[in-house]
mmCIF file of C-alpha atoms and ligand atoms in Angstrom:
data_model
loop_
_atom_site.group_PDB
_atom_site.id
_atom_site.type_symbol
_atom_site.label_atom_id
_atom_site.label_comp_id
_atom_site.label_asym_id
_atom_site.label_seq_id
_atom_site.Cartn_x
_atom_site.Cartn_y
_atom_site.Cartn_z
ATOM 1 C CA MET A 1 14.174 -77.730 138.815
ATOM 2 C CA ARG A 2 15.237 -77.897 135.153
ATOM 3 C CA ALA A 3 17.693 -75.381 133.743
ATOM 4 C CA VAL A 4 19.788 -74.746 130.653
ATOM 5 C CA ILE A 5 23.470 -75.268 131.493
ATOM 6 C CA CYS A 6 26.567 -73.954 129.756
ATOM 7 C CA GLU A 7 29.359 -76.339 130.882
ATOM 8 C CA GLN A 8 31.902 -75.361 128.217
ATOM 9 C CA TRP A 9 32.335 -72.277 126.015
ATOM 10 C CA GLY A 10 30.787 -72.806 122.597
ATOM 11 C CA GLY A 11 27.740 -72.392 120.387
ATOM 12 C CA PRO A 12 24.103 -73.106 121.363
ATOM 13 C CA GLU A 13 24.513 -76.789 120.342
ATOM 14 C CA SER A 14 26.826 -77.338 123.323
ATOM 15 C CA LEU A 15 24.173 -76.260 125.875
ATOM 16 C CA LYS A 16 22.503 -78.950 128.038
ATOM 17 C CA ILE A 17 19.210 -79.105 129.946
ATOM 18 C CA ASN A 18 19.932 -80.480 133.444
ATOM 19 C CA VAL A 19 18.010 -81.033 136.673
ATOM 20 C CA LEU A 20 19.376 -78.898 139.537
ATOM 21 C CA ALA A 21 18.404 -78.476 143.204
ATOM 22 C CA ASP A 22 15.546 -76.014 143.721
ATOM 23 C CA PRO A 23 16.944 -72.606 144.742
ATOM 24 C CA VAL A 24 16.561 -71.354 148.334
ATOM 25 C CA PRO A 25 16.424 -67.595 149.018
ATOM 26 C CA GLY A 26 19.406 -66.106 150.864
ATOM 27 C CA PRO A 27 19.098 -62.954 153.010
ATOM 28 C CA GLY A 28 17.633 -60.129 150.912
ATOM 29 C CA GLN A 29 16.565 -62.552 148.165
ATOM 30 C CA VAL A 30 13.338 -63.918 146.748
ATOM 31 C CA VAL A 31 12.764 -67.069 144.691
ATOM 32 C CA VAL A 32 10.862 -66.463 141.458
ATOM 33 C CA LYS A 33 9.040 -69.205 139.533
ATOM 34 C CA ILE A 34 9.966 -68.120 136.015
ATOM 35 C CA ALA A 35 7.058 -67.754 133.593
ATOM 36 C CA ALA A 36 9.084 -66.177 130.777
ATOM 37 C CA ALA A 37 12.729 -65.307 130.114
ATOM 38 C CA GLY A 38 13.738 -62.786 127.446
ATOM 39 C CA VAL A 39 16.331 -63.834 124.851
ATOM 40 C CA ASN A 40 18.909 -61.183 123.899
ATOM 41 C CA PHE A 41 21.887 -61.158 121.553
ATOM 42 C CA PRO A 42 24.308 -61.011 124.517
ATOM 43 C CA ASP A 43 23.043 -64.537 125.448
ATOM 44 C CA VAL A 44 24.456 -65.751 122.111
ATOM 45 C CA LEU A 45 27.798 -64.082 122.922
ATOM 46 C CA ILE A 46 28.102 -64.956 126.623
ATOM 47 C CA ILE A 47 28.046 -68.757 126.054
ATOM 48 C CA GLN A 48 30.943 -68.354 123.567
ATOM 49 C CA LYS A 49 33.039 -66.207 125.988
ATOM 50 C CA LYS A 50 32.617 -63.299 123.547
ATOM 51 C CA TYR A 51 30.710 -60.962 125.893
ATOM 52 C CA GLN A 52 32.136 -58.356 128.242
ATOM 53 C CA ILE A 53 30.772 -60.328 131.228
ATOM 54 C CA GLN A 54 32.354 -63.801 131.514
ATOM 55 C CA PRO A 55 30.731 -65.934 134.230
ATOM 56 C CA GLU A 56 32.466 -68.944 135.765
ATOM 57 C CA LEU A 57 31.521 -72.313 134.243
ATOM 58 C CA PRO A 58 29.081 -73.974 134.626
ATOM 59 C CA PHE A 59 26.335 -71.355 134.450
ATOM 60 C CA THR A 60 22.785 -70.864 133.200
ATOM 61 C CA PRO A 61 22.395 -68.139 130.550
ATOM 62 C CA GLY A 62 19.394 -65.780 130.434
ATOM 63 C CA ALA A 63 19.612 -62.127 131.528
ATOM 64 C CA GLU A 64 16.003 -61.147 132.255
ATOM 65 C CA ILE A 65 12.949 -62.905 133.612
ATOM 66 C CA ALA A 66 9.361 -62.417 134.707
ATOM 67 C CA GLY A 67 7.368 -64.653 137.034
ATOM 68 C CA THR A 68 5.823 -65.135 140.455
ATOM 69 C CA VAL A 69 7.503 -64.859 143.864
ATOM 70 C CA THR A 70 7.323 -68.262 145.606
ATOM 71 C CA ALA A 71 9.672 -67.800 148.611
ATOM 72 C CA ILE A 72 11.102 -64.891 150.562
ATOM 73 C CA GLY A 73 14.446 -64.619 152.373
ATOM 74 C CA GLU A 74 15.333 -62.748 155.568
ATOM 75 C CA ASN A 75 15.077 -58.942 155.535
ATOM 76 C CA VAL A 76 12.805 -58.783 152.481
ATOM 77 C CA THR A 77 9.935 -56.496 153.374
ATOM 78 C CA HIS A 78 8.523 -55.126 150.142
ATOM 79 C CA PHE A 79 7.622 -58.380 148.334
ATOM 80 C CA ALA A 80 5.082 -61.075 149.218
ATOM 81 C CA ILE A 81 4.558 -64.612 147.968
ATOM 82 C CA GLY A 82 2.386 -64.434 144.846
ATOM 83 C CA ASP A 83 3.701 -61.045 143.664
ATOM 84 C CA ARG A 84 4.187 -60.796 139.881
ATOM 85 C CA VAL A 85 7.684 -59.444 139.185
ATOM 86 C CA ALA A 86 10.259 -58.865 136.456
ATOM 87 C CA ALA A 87 13.995 -58.898 137.131
ATOM 88 C CA LEU A 88 17.354 -58.417 135.483
ATOM 89 C CA CYS A 89 19.539 -61.330 136.526
ATOM 90 C CA SER A 90 22.508 -61.120 134.096
ATOM 91 C CA VAL A 91 22.623 -64.958 134.053
ATOM 92 C CA GLY A 92 20.352 -67.720 135.392
ATOM 93 C CA GLY A 93 17.171 -66.845 133.484
ATOM 94 C CA PHE A 94 16.787 -69.946 131.279
ATOM 95 C CA ALA A 95 15.508 -72.081 134.168
ATOM 96 C CA GLU A 96 12.299 -72.935 135.970
ATOM 97 C CA GLN A 97 13.233 -70.917 139.083
ATOM 98 C CA ILE A 98 15.798 -68.401 140.271
ATOM 99 C CA ALA A 99 16.923 -67.020 143.656
ATOM 100 C CA ILE A 100 17.600 -63.326 143.117
ATOM 101 C CA ASP A 101 18.207 -60.156 145.157
ATOM 102 C CA ALA A 102 14.855 -58.515 145.855
ATOM 103 C CA ALA A 103 16.486 -55.175 144.947
ATOM 104 C CA LYS A 104 16.771 -56.386 141.350
ATOM 105 C CA CYS A 105 13.031 -57.117 141.075
ATOM 106 C CA MET A 106 10.240 -54.758 140.093
ATOM 107 C CA LYS A 107 6.542 -55.404 140.662
ATOM 108 C CA LEU A 108 4.582 -55.743 137.443
ATOM 109 C CA PRO A 109 1.585 -53.614 136.590
ATOM 110 C CA GLY A 110 -1.444 -55.953 136.258
ATOM 111 C CA ALA A 111 -1.909 -55.306 132.553
ATOM 112 C CA LEU A 112 1.611 -56.421 131.575
ATOM 113 C CA SER A 113 1.896 -60.088 130.505
ATOM 114 C CA PHE A 114 4.872 -62.139 131.718
ATOM 115 C CA GLU A 115 6.049 -62.550 128.093
ATOM 116 C CA VAL A 116 6.112 -58.802 127.377
ATOM 117 C CA ALA A 117 7.630 -58.025 130.797
ATOM 118 C CA ALA A 118 10.439 -60.564 130.237
ATOM 119 C CA GLY A 119 11.339 -59.048 126.871
ATOM 120 C CA PHE A 120 10.958 -55.395 127.740
ATOM 121 C CA VAL A 121 13.486 -53.982 130.205
ATOM 122 C CA LEU A 122 16.786 -54.867 128.512
ATOM 123 C CA ALA A 123 15.874 -53.994 124.904
ATOM 124 C CA TYR A 124 13.712 -50.943 125.621
ATOM 125 C CA GLY A 125 15.970 -49.832 128.487
ATOM 126 C CA THR A 126 18.969 -49.921 126.113
ATOM 127 C CA SER A 127 17.162 -47.997 123.389
ATOM 128 C CA TRP A 128 15.721 -45.414 125.795
ATOM 129 C CA HIS A 129 19.180 -44.772 127.307
ATOM 130 C CA ALA A 130 20.655 -44.497 123.800
ATOM 131 C CA VAL A 131 18.012 -42.437 121.995
ATOM 132 C CA ARG A 132 16.516 -40.318 124.763
ATOM 133 C CA ASP A 133 19.481 -39.928 127.083
ATOM 134 C CA ARG A 134 22.743 -40.253 125.083
ATOM 135 C CA ALA A 135 21.566 -38.818 121.730
ATOM 136 C CA ALA A 136 18.832 -36.520 123.118
ATOM 137 C CA LEU A 137 16.771 -37.038 119.944
ATOM 138 C CA LYS A 138 14.408 -34.097 119.278
ATOM 139 C CA PRO A 139 10.943 -34.204 117.672
ATOM 140 C CA HIS A 140 12.096 -32.226 114.599
ATOM 141 C CA GLU A 141 15.032 -34.584 113.937
ATOM 142 C CA THR A 142 15.499 -37.714 111.812
ATOM 143 C CA MET A 143 16.873 -40.975 113.208
ATOM 144 C CA LEU A 144 18.224 -43.835 111.076
ATOM 145 C CA VAL A 145 17.914 -47.257 112.785
ATOM 146 C CA LEU A 146 20.065 -50.148 111.487
ATOM 147 C CA GLY A 147 18.885 -53.711 112.217
ATOM 148 C CA ALA A 148 15.510 -52.052 112.750
ATOM 149 C CA ALA A 149 13.435 -55.249 113.086
ATOM 150 C CA GLY A 150 15.618 -56.797 115.825
ATOM 151 C CA GLY A 151 15.061 -56.558 119.574
ATOM 152 C CA VAL A 152 16.784 -53.261 120.393
ATOM 153 C CA GLY A 153 16.241 -51.949 116.830
ATOM 154 C CA LEU A 154 12.441 -52.222 116.874
ATOM 155 C CA ALA A 155 12.424 -50.697 120.364
ATOM 156 C CA ALA A 156 14.447 -47.750 118.991
ATOM 157 C CA VAL A 157 11.960 -47.290 116.125
ATOM 158 C CA GLU A 158 9.053 -47.117 118.593
ATOM 159 C CA ILE A 159 10.893 -44.817 121.011
ATOM 160 C CA GLY A 160 11.872 -42.485 118.158
ATOM 161 C CA LYS A 161 8.227 -42.232 117.104
ATOM 162 C CA ALA A 162 7.054 -41.785 120.720
ATOM 163 C CA ILE A 163 9.440 -38.786 120.925
ATOM 164 C CA GLY A 164 7.866 -37.460 117.704
ATOM 165 C CA ALA A 165 10.926 -37.718 115.454
ATOM 166 C CA ARG A 166 11.056 -38.969 111.875
ATOM 167 C CA VAL A 167 12.377 -42.552 111.795
ATOM 168 C CA VAL A 168 14.045 -44.282 108.859
ATOM 169 C CA ALA A 169 14.359 -48.041 109.396
ATOM 170 C CA ALA A 170 17.075 -50.094 107.667
ATOM 171 C CA ALA A 171 17.003 -53.900 107.620
ATOM 172 C CA SER A 172 18.061 -56.883 105.494
ATOM 173 C CA THR A 173 14.705 -58.105 104.096
ATOM 174 C CA ASP A 174 11.444 -56.614 102.815
ATOM 175 C CA GLU A 175 9.567 -58.471 105.589
ATOM 176 C CA LYS A 176 11.740 -56.862 108.262
ATOM 177 C CA CYS A 177 11.257 -53.438 106.631
ATOM 178 C CA ALA A 178 7.471 -53.968 106.584
ATOM 179 C CA LEU A 179 7.539 -54.899 110.278
ATOM 180 C CA ALA A 180 9.455 -51.715 111.136
ATOM 181 C CA ARG A 181 6.887 -49.704 109.168
ATOM 182 C CA ALA A 182 4.053 -51.425 111.080
ATOM 183 C CA HIS A 183 5.766 -50.229 114.282
ATOM 184 C CA GLY A 184 5.893 -46.619 113.088
ATOM 185 C CA ALA A 185 8.890 -46.171 110.756
ATOM 186 C CA ASP A 186 8.259 -43.422 108.186
ATOM 187 C CA GLU A 187 10.665 -44.763 105.549
ATOM 188 C CA THR A 188 12.634 -47.962 105.053
ATOM 189 C CA ILE A 189 15.887 -49.068 103.416
ATOM 190 C CA ASN A 190 16.424 -52.737 102.530
ATOM 191 C CA TYR A 191 20.232 -52.765 102.697
ATOM 192 C CA THR A 192 20.452 -56.108 100.919
ATOM 193 C CA ASN A 193 18.816 -54.709 97.777
ATOM 194 C CA GLU A 194 19.844 -51.058 97.940
ATOM 195 C CA ASP A 195 23.202 -49.435 98.652
ATOM 196 C CA LEU A 196 22.898 -48.077 102.201
ATOM 197 C CA ARG A 197 24.351 -44.642 101.350
ATOM 198 C CA ALA A 198 21.995 -44.274 98.359
ATOM 199 C CA GLY A 199 19.064 -45.254 100.587
ATOM 200 C CA ILE A 200 20.098 -42.686 103.223
ATOM 201 C CA LYS A 201 20.382 -39.988 100.548
ATOM 202 C CA ARG A 202 16.912 -40.903 99.251
ATOM 203 C CA SER A 203 15.233 -40.975 102.656
ATOM 204 C CA CYS A 204 17.177 -38.650 104.979
ATOM 205 C CA GLY A 205 17.767 -35.455 102.959
ATOM 206 C CA GLY A 206 20.828 -33.780 104.505
ATOM 207 C CA GLY A 207 21.641 -36.927 106.505
ATOM 208 C CA PRO A 208 20.242 -38.380 109.720
ATOM 209 C CA ASP A 209 20.676 -36.424 112.956
ATOM 210 C CA VAL A 210 20.962 -39.676 114.904
ATOM 211 C CA ILE A 211 22.132 -43.123 113.764
ATOM 212 C CA TYR A 212 21.174 -46.092 115.972
ATOM 213 C CA ASP A 213 23.718 -48.850 115.212
ATOM 214 C CA PRO A 214 23.413 -52.308 116.828
ATOM 215 C CA VAL A 215 24.887 -54.027 113.746
ATOM 216 C CA GLY A 216 28.467 -52.809 113.130
ATOM 217 C CA GLY A 217 30.493 -54.349 110.284
ATOM 218 C CA LYS A 218 30.475 -52.609 106.912
ATOM 219 C CA TYR A 219 27.261 -50.702 107.637
ATOM 220 C CA SER A 220 28.704 -48.484 110.388
ATOM 221 C CA GLU A 221 31.198 -46.510 108.301
ATOM 222 C CA ALA A 222 28.817 -46.253 105.329
ATOM 223 C CA ALA A 223 26.132 -44.806 107.615
ATOM 224 C CA PHE A 224 28.542 -42.497 109.466
ATOM 225 C CA ARG A 225 29.801 -41.069 106.159
ATOM 226 C CA SER A 226 26.187 -40.010 105.463
ATOM 227 C CA ILE A 227 25.414 -38.520 108.893
ATOM 228 C CA GLY A 228 24.035 -34.966 109.110
ATOM 229 C CA TRP A 229 25.703 -31.890 110.623
ATOM 230 C CA ARG A 230 26.091 -32.301 114.412
ATOM 231 C CA GLY A 231 24.920 -35.893 114.016
ATOM 232 C CA ARG A 232 25.213 -38.472 116.818
ATOM 233 C CA HIS A 233 26.120 -42.080 115.884
ATOM 234 C CA LEU A 234 25.061 -44.427 118.690
ATOM 235 C CA VAL A 235 27.419 -47.389 119.084
ATOM 236 C CA ILE A 236 25.113 -50.102 120.448
ATOM 237 C CA GLY A 237 26.670 -53.404 119.356
ATOM 238 C CA PHE A 238 28.198 -55.555 116.663
ATOM 239 C CA ALA A 239 25.646 -58.219 115.705
ATOM 240 C CA ASP A 240 27.443 -58.522 112.357
ATOM 241 C CA GLY A 241 30.410 -59.972 114.256
ATOM 242 C CA SER A 242 33.063 -57.460 113.203
ATOM 243 C CA ILE A 243 33.972 -54.228 114.985
ATOM 244 C CA PRO A 244 34.485 -51.416 112.455
ATOM 245 C CA ALA A 245 37.356 -48.896 112.698
ATOM 246 C CA ILE A 246 35.987 -45.479 111.725
ATOM 247 C CA PRO A 247 38.473 -42.808 110.479
ATOM 248 C CA LEU A 248 38.393 -39.963 113.011
ATOM 249 C CA ASN A 249 38.467 -37.267 110.319
ATOM 250 C CA LEU A 250 34.842 -38.162 109.526
ATOM 251 C CA THR A 251 33.764 -36.776 112.925
ATOM 252 C CA LEU A 252 35.486 -33.464 112.150
ATOM 253 C CA LEU A 253 33.942 -33.052 108.690
ATOM 254 C CA LYS A 254 30.362 -33.170 110.016
ATOM 255 C CA GLY A 255 30.884 -31.836 113.548
ATOM 256 C CA ALA A 256 29.550 -35.282 114.429
ATOM 257 C CA SER A 257 29.923 -37.504 117.504
ATOM 258 C CA LEU A 258 30.464 -41.210 118.025
ATOM 259 C CA VAL A 259 28.482 -41.977 121.175
ATOM 260 C CA GLY A 260 29.097 -45.169 123.166
ATOM 261 C CA VAL A 261 26.166 -46.894 124.859
ATOM 262 C CA PHE A 262 26.570 -49.413 127.707
ATOM 263 C CA TRP A 263 23.111 -49.871 129.138
ATOM 264 C CA GLY A 264 24.045 -52.426 131.826
ATOM 265 C CA ASP A 265 26.505 -50.046 133.482
ATOM 266 C CA PHE A 266 24.094 -47.122 133.033
ATOM 267 C CA ALA A 267 21.403 -49.041 134.951
ATOM 268 C CA ARG A 268 23.923 -49.950 137.696
ATOM 269 C CA ARG A 269 25.580 -46.521 137.991
ATOM 270 C CA GLU A 270 22.486 -44.343 137.480
ATOM 271 C CA PRO A 271 19.553 -46.379 138.852
ATOM 272 C CA ALA A 272 17.279 -43.345 139.287
ATOM 273 C CA ALA A 273 17.713 -42.304 135.637
ATOM 274 C CA HIS A 274 17.145 -45.906 134.510
ATOM 275 C CA GLU A 275 13.941 -46.143 136.552
ATOM 276 C CA ALA A 276 12.736 -42.807 135.136
ATOM 277 C CA GLY A 277 13.216 -44.265 131.635
ATOM 278 C CA ILE A 278 11.232 -47.398 132.463
ATOM 279 C CA ALA A 279 8.456 -45.248 133.988
ATOM 280 C CA GLU A 280 8.306 -43.033 130.898
ATOM 281 C CA MET A 281 8.042 -46.072 128.630
ATOM 282 C CA LEU A 282 5.340 -47.744 130.754
ATOM 283 C CA GLY A 283 3.419 -44.463 130.299
ATOM 284 C CA TRP A 284 3.958 -44.626 126.523
ATOM 285 C CA MET A 285 2.783 -48.251 126.588
ATOM 286 C CA LYS A 286 -0.450 -47.241 128.370
ATOM 287 C CA GLN A 287 -1.041 -44.580 125.711
ATOM 288 C CA GLY A 288 -0.453 -47.186 122.961
ATOM 289 C CA LYS A 289 2.650 -45.339 121.716
ATOM 290 C CA ILE A 290 4.865 -48.400 122.131
ATOM 291 C CA LYS A 291 3.732 -52.003 121.586
ATOM 292 C CA PRO A 292 6.544 -54.493 122.280
ATOM 293 C CA LEU A 293 6.362 -57.406 119.818
ATOM 294 C CA ILE A 294 6.865 -60.931 121.148
ATOM 295 C CA SER A 295 7.234 -62.733 117.828
ATOM 296 C CA LYS A 296 7.788 -66.268 119.156
ATOM 297 C CA THR A 297 7.929 -68.281 122.382
ATOM 298 C CA TYR A 298 10.153 -71.347 122.944
ATOM 299 C CA SER A 299 10.048 -74.065 125.633
ATOM 300 C CA LEU A 300 13.070 -74.579 127.923
ATOM 301 C CA ASP A 301 14.135 -77.561 125.771
ATOM 302 C CA GLU A 302 14.037 -75.283 122.731
ATOM 303 C CA ALA A 303 16.301 -72.633 124.327
ATOM 304 C CA PRO A 304 19.364 -73.697 122.251
ATOM 305 C CA GLN A 305 17.206 -73.387 119.098
ATOM 306 C CA ALA A 306 16.143 -69.877 120.166
ATOM 307 C CA LEU A 307 19.819 -68.861 120.290
ATOM 308 C CA VAL A 308 20.492 -70.557 116.917
ATOM 309 C CA ASP A 309 17.607 -68.555 115.380
ATOM 310 C CA MET A 310 18.938 -65.318 116.865
ATOM 311 C CA ALA A 311 22.476 -65.913 115.595
ATOM 312 C CA ALA A 312 21.061 -66.780 112.147
ATOM 313 C CA ARG A 313 19.254 -63.409 111.886
ATOM 314 C CA ARG A 314 15.851 -65.138 111.845
ATOM 315 C CA VAL A 315 14.379 -63.302 114.857
ATOM 316 C CA THR A 316 12.142 -60.234 114.727
ATOM 317 C CA GLY A 317 11.177 -58.124 117.737
ATOM 318 C CA LYS A 318 11.609 -60.115 120.942
ATOM 319 C CA ILE A 319 11.571 -63.858 121.547
ATOM 320 C CA VAL A 320 11.058 -65.410 124.985
ATOM 321 C CA ILE A 321 11.521 -68.785 126.655
ATOM 322 C CA THR A 322 8.541 -69.984 128.677
ATOM 323 C CA PRO A 323 9.798 -72.764 131.021
HETATM 324 N N1 NAP B 1 25.206 -51.445 124.244
HETATM 325 C C1 NAP B 1 24.330 -52.053 125.022
HETATM 326 O O1 NAP B 1 24.146 -51.699 126.175
HETATM 327 C C2 NAP B 1 23.549 -53.206 124.445
HETATM 328 C C3 NAP B 1 22.419 -53.717 125.095
HETATM 329 C C4 NAP B 1 21.696 -54.743 124.480
HETATM 330 C C5 NAP B 1 22.125 -55.273 123.262
HETATM 331 N N2 NAP B 1 23.260 -54.775 122.702
HETATM 332 C C6 NAP B 1 23.752 -55.264 121.394
HETATM 333 O O2 NAP B 1 22.825 -54.895 120.387
HETATM 334 C C7 NAP B 1 22.911 -55.837 119.322
HETATM 335 C C8 NAP B 1 21.504 -56.315 118.974
HETATM 336 O O3 NAP B 1 20.942 -57.057 120.057
HETATM 337 P P1 NAP B 1 19.456 -57.660 119.963
HETATM 338 O O4 NAP B 1 19.211 -58.405 121.227
HETATM 339 O O5 NAP B 1 18.512 -56.619 119.519
HETATM 340 O O6 NAP B 1 19.676 -58.739 118.763
HETATM 341 P P2 NAP B 1 18.713 -59.118 117.543
HETATM 342 O O7 NAP B 1 17.288 -59.061 117.945
HETATM 343 O O8 NAP B 1 19.248 -60.422 117.034
HETATM 344 O O9 NAP B 1 18.976 -57.966 116.460
HETATM 345 C C9 NAP B 1 20.201 -57.835 115.803
HETATM 346 C C10 NAP B 1 19.974 -57.365 114.386
HETATM 347 O O10 NAP B 1 21.272 -57.222 113.781
HETATM 348 C C11 NAP B 1 21.187 -57.521 112.401
HETATM 349 N N3 NAP B 1 22.329 -58.348 111.976
HETATM 350 C C12 NAP B 1 23.196 -58.021 111.018
HETATM 351 N N4 NAP B 1 24.115 -58.971 110.866
HETATM 352 C C13 NAP B 1 23.821 -59.949 111.742
HETATM 353 C C14 NAP B 1 24.426 -61.216 112.034
HETATM 354 N N5 NAP B 1 25.514 -61.644 111.394
HETATM 355 N N6 NAP B 1 23.861 -61.970 113.004
HETATM 356 C C15 NAP B 1 22.781 -61.528 113.681
HETATM 357 N N7 NAP B 1 22.163 -60.324 113.447
HETATM 358 C C16 NAP B 1 22.697 -59.548 112.457
HETATM 359 C C17 NAP B 1 19.870 -58.246 112.159
HETATM 360 O O11 NAP B 1 19.074 -57.366 111.359
HETATM 361 P P3 NAP B 1 19.120 -57.445 109.756
HETATM 362 O O12 NAP B 1 18.945 -58.882 109.381
HETATM 363 O O13 NAP B 1 17.957 -56.598 109.387
HETATM 364 O O14 NAP B 1 20.447 -56.873 109.364
HETATM 365 C C18 NAP B 1 19.216 -58.370 113.542
HETATM 366 O O15 NAP B 1 17.838 -58.083 113.497
HETATM 367 C C19 NAP B 1 23.865 -56.945 119.784
HETATM 368 O O16 NAP B 1 25.145 -56.703 119.251
HETATM 369 C C20 NAP B 1 23.884 -56.770 121.292
HETATM 370 O O17 NAP B 1 25.070 -57.276 121.880
HETATM 371 C C21 NAP B 1 23.967 -53.764 123.262
#
């Protein structure tokens, strides 16, 4: 089979596409023929040794996949050849096939395409855990979403609206703002053209109750200075590349909280809560309350380009690789 290989730490240009032996399922595993693999910002970081998980070299990046079961190992009873599944694999997704623990796979509802399934669990799972679970956003509250047209950002916009809250979307271009509006945002702030604090004052009255922050850098402190009383600032990630240091006195002045979010560990430590989140969102999807956007698909050979586009801030919604 063909697979993307990271042989040395570095940018997407150092990735190779190699031919490897077809995987064989071990005990408790299935082999999945990958139809689509979701691309996430952590894929950009992991190949540069900048992510909290650092696999041994060489490895294949790609943290989530969807496809068809083609082989079954010993002791696997609840999957059959031909089943459509999605799985979180951490690494190994940018390939034609993967051998993976059956426990990590979920059967796909018939209506869900492989592309949507491959781009759904990580981004929407992160935003559900953050918004619903960690911040406990209420229908009468206002949430500000930074980087609102990106993968986790657009998911947060949709989840905020599904909860019934008011959502203010902040992004770097008018096109990204328009996309967030098309996915439900009530107001937008283009933080390239407008000072972020002025935009928050204009659109959030007494300040947002919840701030969803996957961007970091200079935006975090500016947003936190504008947060409302008893506000919750969700620390999701640092796509900007720099980790801000926020003065602690700001928490005291607003009775506000800085709330860390680590979805991967949440899903591992609290699998029942994670599954409840996925079930709630599949229900919202059926009702048309959330509509995950797959904005572009790339071939396996184009996987390095997909990561270049993501690092260059050119991606909206989710992108997937279709081997
Ligand atoms: N905590 C967790 O459990 C968890 C889980 C998943 C992802 N994450 C983190 O969440 C962040 C977003 O992930 P994602 O997959 O949604 O990525 P994404 O689709 O690329 O979205 C990131 C957004 O950040 C903004 N951004 C600002 N400066 C940027 C820069 N220098 N380079 C790239 N983007 C920049 C962009 O929006 P504008 O152009 O509008 O500013 C972009 O849309 C990453 O830091 C990721 O590591 C955390």
